[in-house]
mmCIF file of C-alpha atoms in Angstrom:
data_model
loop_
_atom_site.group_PDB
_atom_site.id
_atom_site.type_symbol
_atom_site.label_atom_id
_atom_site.label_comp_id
_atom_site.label_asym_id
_atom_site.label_seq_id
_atom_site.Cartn_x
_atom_site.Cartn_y
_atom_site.Cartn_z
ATOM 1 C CA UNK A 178 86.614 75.983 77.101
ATOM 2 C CA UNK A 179 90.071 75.212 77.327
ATOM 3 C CA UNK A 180 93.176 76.602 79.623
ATOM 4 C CA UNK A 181 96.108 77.378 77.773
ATOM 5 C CA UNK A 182 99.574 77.680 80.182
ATOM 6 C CA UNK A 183 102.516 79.957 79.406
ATOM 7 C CA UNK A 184 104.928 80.039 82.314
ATOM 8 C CA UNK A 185 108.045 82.532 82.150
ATOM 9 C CA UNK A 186 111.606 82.760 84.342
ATOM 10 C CA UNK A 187 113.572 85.991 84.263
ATOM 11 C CA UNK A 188 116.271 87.396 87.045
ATOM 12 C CA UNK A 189 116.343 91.003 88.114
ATOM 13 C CA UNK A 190 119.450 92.700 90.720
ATOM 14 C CA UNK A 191 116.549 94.265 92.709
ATOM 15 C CA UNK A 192 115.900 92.145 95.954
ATOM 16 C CA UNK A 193 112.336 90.552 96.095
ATOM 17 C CA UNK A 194 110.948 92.544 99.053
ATOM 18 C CA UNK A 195 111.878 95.944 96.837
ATOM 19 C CA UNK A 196 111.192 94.534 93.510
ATOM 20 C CA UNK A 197 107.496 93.242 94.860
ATOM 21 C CA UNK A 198 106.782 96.390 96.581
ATOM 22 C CA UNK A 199 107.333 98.158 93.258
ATOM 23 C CA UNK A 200 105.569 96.185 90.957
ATOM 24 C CA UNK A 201 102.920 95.366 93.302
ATOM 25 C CA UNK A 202 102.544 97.151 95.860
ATOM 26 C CA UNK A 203 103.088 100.612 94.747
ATOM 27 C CA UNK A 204 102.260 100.101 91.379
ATOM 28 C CA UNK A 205 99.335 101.736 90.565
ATOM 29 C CA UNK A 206 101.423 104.869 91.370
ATOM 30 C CA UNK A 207 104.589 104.175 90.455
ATOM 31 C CA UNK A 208 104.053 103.316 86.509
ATOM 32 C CA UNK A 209 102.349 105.857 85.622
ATOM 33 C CA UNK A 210 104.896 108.358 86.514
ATOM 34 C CA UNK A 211 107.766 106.505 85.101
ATOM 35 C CA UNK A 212 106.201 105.221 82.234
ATOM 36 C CA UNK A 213 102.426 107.329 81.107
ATOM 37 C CA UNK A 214 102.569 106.021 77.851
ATOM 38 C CA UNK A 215 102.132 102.448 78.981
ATOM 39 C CA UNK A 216 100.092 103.568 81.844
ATOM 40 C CA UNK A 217 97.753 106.369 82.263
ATOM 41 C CA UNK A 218 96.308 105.268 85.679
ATOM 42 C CA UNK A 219 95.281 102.727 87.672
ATOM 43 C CA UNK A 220 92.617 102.660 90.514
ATOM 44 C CA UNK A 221 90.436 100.178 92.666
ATOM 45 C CA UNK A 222 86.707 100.492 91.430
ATOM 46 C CA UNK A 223 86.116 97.858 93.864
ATOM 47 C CA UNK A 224 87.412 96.848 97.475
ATOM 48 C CA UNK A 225 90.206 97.796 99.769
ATOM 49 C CA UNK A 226 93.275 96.440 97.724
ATOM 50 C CA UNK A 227 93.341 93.319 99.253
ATOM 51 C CA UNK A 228 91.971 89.700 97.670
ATOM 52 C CA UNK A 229 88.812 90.935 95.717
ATOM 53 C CA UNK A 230 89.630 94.022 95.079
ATOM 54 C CA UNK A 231 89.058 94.957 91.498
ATOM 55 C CA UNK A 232 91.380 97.641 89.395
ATOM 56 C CA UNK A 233 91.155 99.487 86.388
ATOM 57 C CA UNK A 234 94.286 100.121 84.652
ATOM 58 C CA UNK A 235 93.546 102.572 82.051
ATOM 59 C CA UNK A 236 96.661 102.247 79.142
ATOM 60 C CA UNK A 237 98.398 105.023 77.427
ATOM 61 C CA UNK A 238 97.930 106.606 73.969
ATOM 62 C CA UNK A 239 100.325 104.244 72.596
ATOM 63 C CA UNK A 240 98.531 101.484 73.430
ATOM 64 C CA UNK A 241 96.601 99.128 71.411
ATOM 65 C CA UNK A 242 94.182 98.985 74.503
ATOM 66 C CA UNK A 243 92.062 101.268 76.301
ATOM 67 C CA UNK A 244 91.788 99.572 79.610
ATOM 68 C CA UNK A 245 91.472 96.073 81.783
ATOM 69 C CA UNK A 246 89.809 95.271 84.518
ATOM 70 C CA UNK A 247 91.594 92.846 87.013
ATOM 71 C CA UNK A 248 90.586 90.864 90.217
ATOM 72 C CA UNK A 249 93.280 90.543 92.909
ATOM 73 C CA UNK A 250 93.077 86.854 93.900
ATOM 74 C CA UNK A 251 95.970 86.506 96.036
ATOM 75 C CA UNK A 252 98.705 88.435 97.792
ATOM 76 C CA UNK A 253 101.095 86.831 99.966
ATOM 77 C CA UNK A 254 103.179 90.008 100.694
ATOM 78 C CA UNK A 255 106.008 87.836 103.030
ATOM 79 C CA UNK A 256 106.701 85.088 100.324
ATOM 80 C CA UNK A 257 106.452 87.877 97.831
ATOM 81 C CA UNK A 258 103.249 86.101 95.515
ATOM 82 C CA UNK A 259 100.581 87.714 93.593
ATOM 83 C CA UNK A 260 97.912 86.020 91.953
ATOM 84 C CA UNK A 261 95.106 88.540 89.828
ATOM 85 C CA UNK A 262 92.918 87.865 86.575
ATOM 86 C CA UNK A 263 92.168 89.712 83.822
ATOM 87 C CA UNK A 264 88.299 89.825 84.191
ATOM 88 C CA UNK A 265 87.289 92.556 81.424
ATOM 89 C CA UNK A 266 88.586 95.002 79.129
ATOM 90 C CA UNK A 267 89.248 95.283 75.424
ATOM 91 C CA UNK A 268 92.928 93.063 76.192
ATOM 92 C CA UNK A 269 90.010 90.149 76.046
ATOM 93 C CA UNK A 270 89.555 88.937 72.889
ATOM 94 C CA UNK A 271 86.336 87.020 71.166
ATOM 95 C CA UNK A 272 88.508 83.874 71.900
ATOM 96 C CA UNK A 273 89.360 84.864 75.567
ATOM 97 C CA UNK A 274 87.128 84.294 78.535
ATOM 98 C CA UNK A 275 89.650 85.398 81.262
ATOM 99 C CA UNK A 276 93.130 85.246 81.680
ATOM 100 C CA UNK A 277 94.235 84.347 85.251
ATOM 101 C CA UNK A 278 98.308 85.362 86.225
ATOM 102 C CA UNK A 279 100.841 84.117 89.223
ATOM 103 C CA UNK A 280 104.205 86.482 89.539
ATOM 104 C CA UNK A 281 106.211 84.693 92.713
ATOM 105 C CA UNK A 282 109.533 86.552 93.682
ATOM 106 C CA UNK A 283 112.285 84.345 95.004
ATOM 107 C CA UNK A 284 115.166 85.493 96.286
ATOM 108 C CA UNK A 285 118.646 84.892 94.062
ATOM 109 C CA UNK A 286 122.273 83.617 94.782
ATOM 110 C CA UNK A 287 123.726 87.371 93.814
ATOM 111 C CA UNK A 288 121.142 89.634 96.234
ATOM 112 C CA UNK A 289 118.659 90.235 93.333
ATOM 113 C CA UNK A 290 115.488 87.968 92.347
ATOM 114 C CA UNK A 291 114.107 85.150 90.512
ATOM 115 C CA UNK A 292 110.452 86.098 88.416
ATOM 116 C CA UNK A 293 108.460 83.450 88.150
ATOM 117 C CA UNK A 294 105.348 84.119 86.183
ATOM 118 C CA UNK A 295 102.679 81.916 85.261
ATOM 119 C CA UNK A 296 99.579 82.890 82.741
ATOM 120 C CA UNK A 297 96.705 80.859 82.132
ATOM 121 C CA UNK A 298 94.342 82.056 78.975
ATOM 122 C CA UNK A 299 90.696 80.384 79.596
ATOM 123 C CA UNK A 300 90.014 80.386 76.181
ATOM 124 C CA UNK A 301 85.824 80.481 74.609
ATOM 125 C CA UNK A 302 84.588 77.445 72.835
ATOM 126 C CA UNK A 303 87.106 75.447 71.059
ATOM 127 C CA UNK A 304 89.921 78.603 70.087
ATOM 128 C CA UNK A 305 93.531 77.035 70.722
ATOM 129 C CA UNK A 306 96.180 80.086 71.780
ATOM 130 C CA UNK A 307 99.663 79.857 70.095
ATOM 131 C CA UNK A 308 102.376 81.184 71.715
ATOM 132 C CA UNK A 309 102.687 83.299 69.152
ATOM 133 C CA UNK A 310 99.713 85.155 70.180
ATOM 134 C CA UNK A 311 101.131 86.006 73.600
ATOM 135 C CA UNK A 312 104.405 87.017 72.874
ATOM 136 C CA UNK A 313 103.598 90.456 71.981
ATOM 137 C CA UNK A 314 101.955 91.268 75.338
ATOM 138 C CA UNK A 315 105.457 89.030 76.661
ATOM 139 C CA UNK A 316 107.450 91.845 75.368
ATOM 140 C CA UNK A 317 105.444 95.084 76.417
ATOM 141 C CA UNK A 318 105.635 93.310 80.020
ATOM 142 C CA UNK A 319 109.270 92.853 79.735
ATOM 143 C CA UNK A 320 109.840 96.216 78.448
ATOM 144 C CA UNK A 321 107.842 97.602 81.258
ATOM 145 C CA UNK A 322 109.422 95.499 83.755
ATOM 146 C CA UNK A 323 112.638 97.055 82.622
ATOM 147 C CA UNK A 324 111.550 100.196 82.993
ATOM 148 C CA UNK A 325 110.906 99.775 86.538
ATOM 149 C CA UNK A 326 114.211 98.112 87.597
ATOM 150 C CA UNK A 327 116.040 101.130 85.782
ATOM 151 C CA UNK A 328 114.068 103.118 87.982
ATOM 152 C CA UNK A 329 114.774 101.588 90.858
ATOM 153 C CA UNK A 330 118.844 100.794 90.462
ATOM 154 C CA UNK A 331 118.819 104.779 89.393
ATOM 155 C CA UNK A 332 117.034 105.402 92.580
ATOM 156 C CA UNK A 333 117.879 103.231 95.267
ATOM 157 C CA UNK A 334 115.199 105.380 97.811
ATOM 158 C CA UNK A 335 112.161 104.049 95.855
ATOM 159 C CA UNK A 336 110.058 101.535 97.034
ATOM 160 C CA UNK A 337 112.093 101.009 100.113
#
């Protein structure tokens, strides 16, 4: 098995303690309704939605994926940190065991944030992942990160 390491920087004008309650916090309601066909739901089969919990997040009909299962594995909600894996789901491939993900907010010179996201793909057997390979779920993300910040600079109530 081998671990395969992608890490990612991008900035955002939402302030970290709005941005993580958003796309953490409130998240398994909040993308749904502002974006269905991305998300159709999202709900804890397992746990109190703390470390261990599990969720399902099923996907939209756009999708190339029906659903994932993922393990919270850390959430520091005052340094704004949250660590989860991808444990099942047809997002796992033949090649992919798990996939295991850090997003840490930091706060930003102009009032907004700093994303830093790390991914690690445990991959099966000997299967190398190119970065290639990733950068199609990269862009979905980023899309549906975008989403969310145009949400929330349209409505500055949200996730307050």
């Amino acid at each position: 098995m081998g671990v395969f390491t992608y890490s990612d920087e991008s900035t955002s004008v939402i302030p970290p303690p709005r941005l993580f309650k958003a796309l953490v916090l409130e998240a398994d309601t909040l993308i749904p309704k502002i974006a269905p066909q991305a998300v159709k739901s999202a709900e804890i089969v397992e746990g109190d939605g703390g470390v261990g919990t599990i969720k399902k997040i099923s996907f939209g009909e756009g999708s190339h994926y029906s659903y994932v299962k993922h393990r919270i594995d850390g959430l520091d909600k005052d340094n704004f940190v949250y660590n989860y894996t991808l444990v099942e789901g047809d997002a796992l491939s033949d090649k992919v065991e798990k996939i295991t993900y850090e997003i840490k907010l930091v706060a930003s010179a102009d009032g907004g944030s700093v994303i830093k996201s790390t991914s690690n793909y445990h991959t099966k057997g000997d299967v190398e992942i190119k970065e290639e390979d990733v950068k199609a779920g990269k862009e979905k993300a980023t899309g549906l990160f975008k989403l969310i910040e145009n949400y929330l600079v349209a409505n500055p109530d949200a996730c307050n």
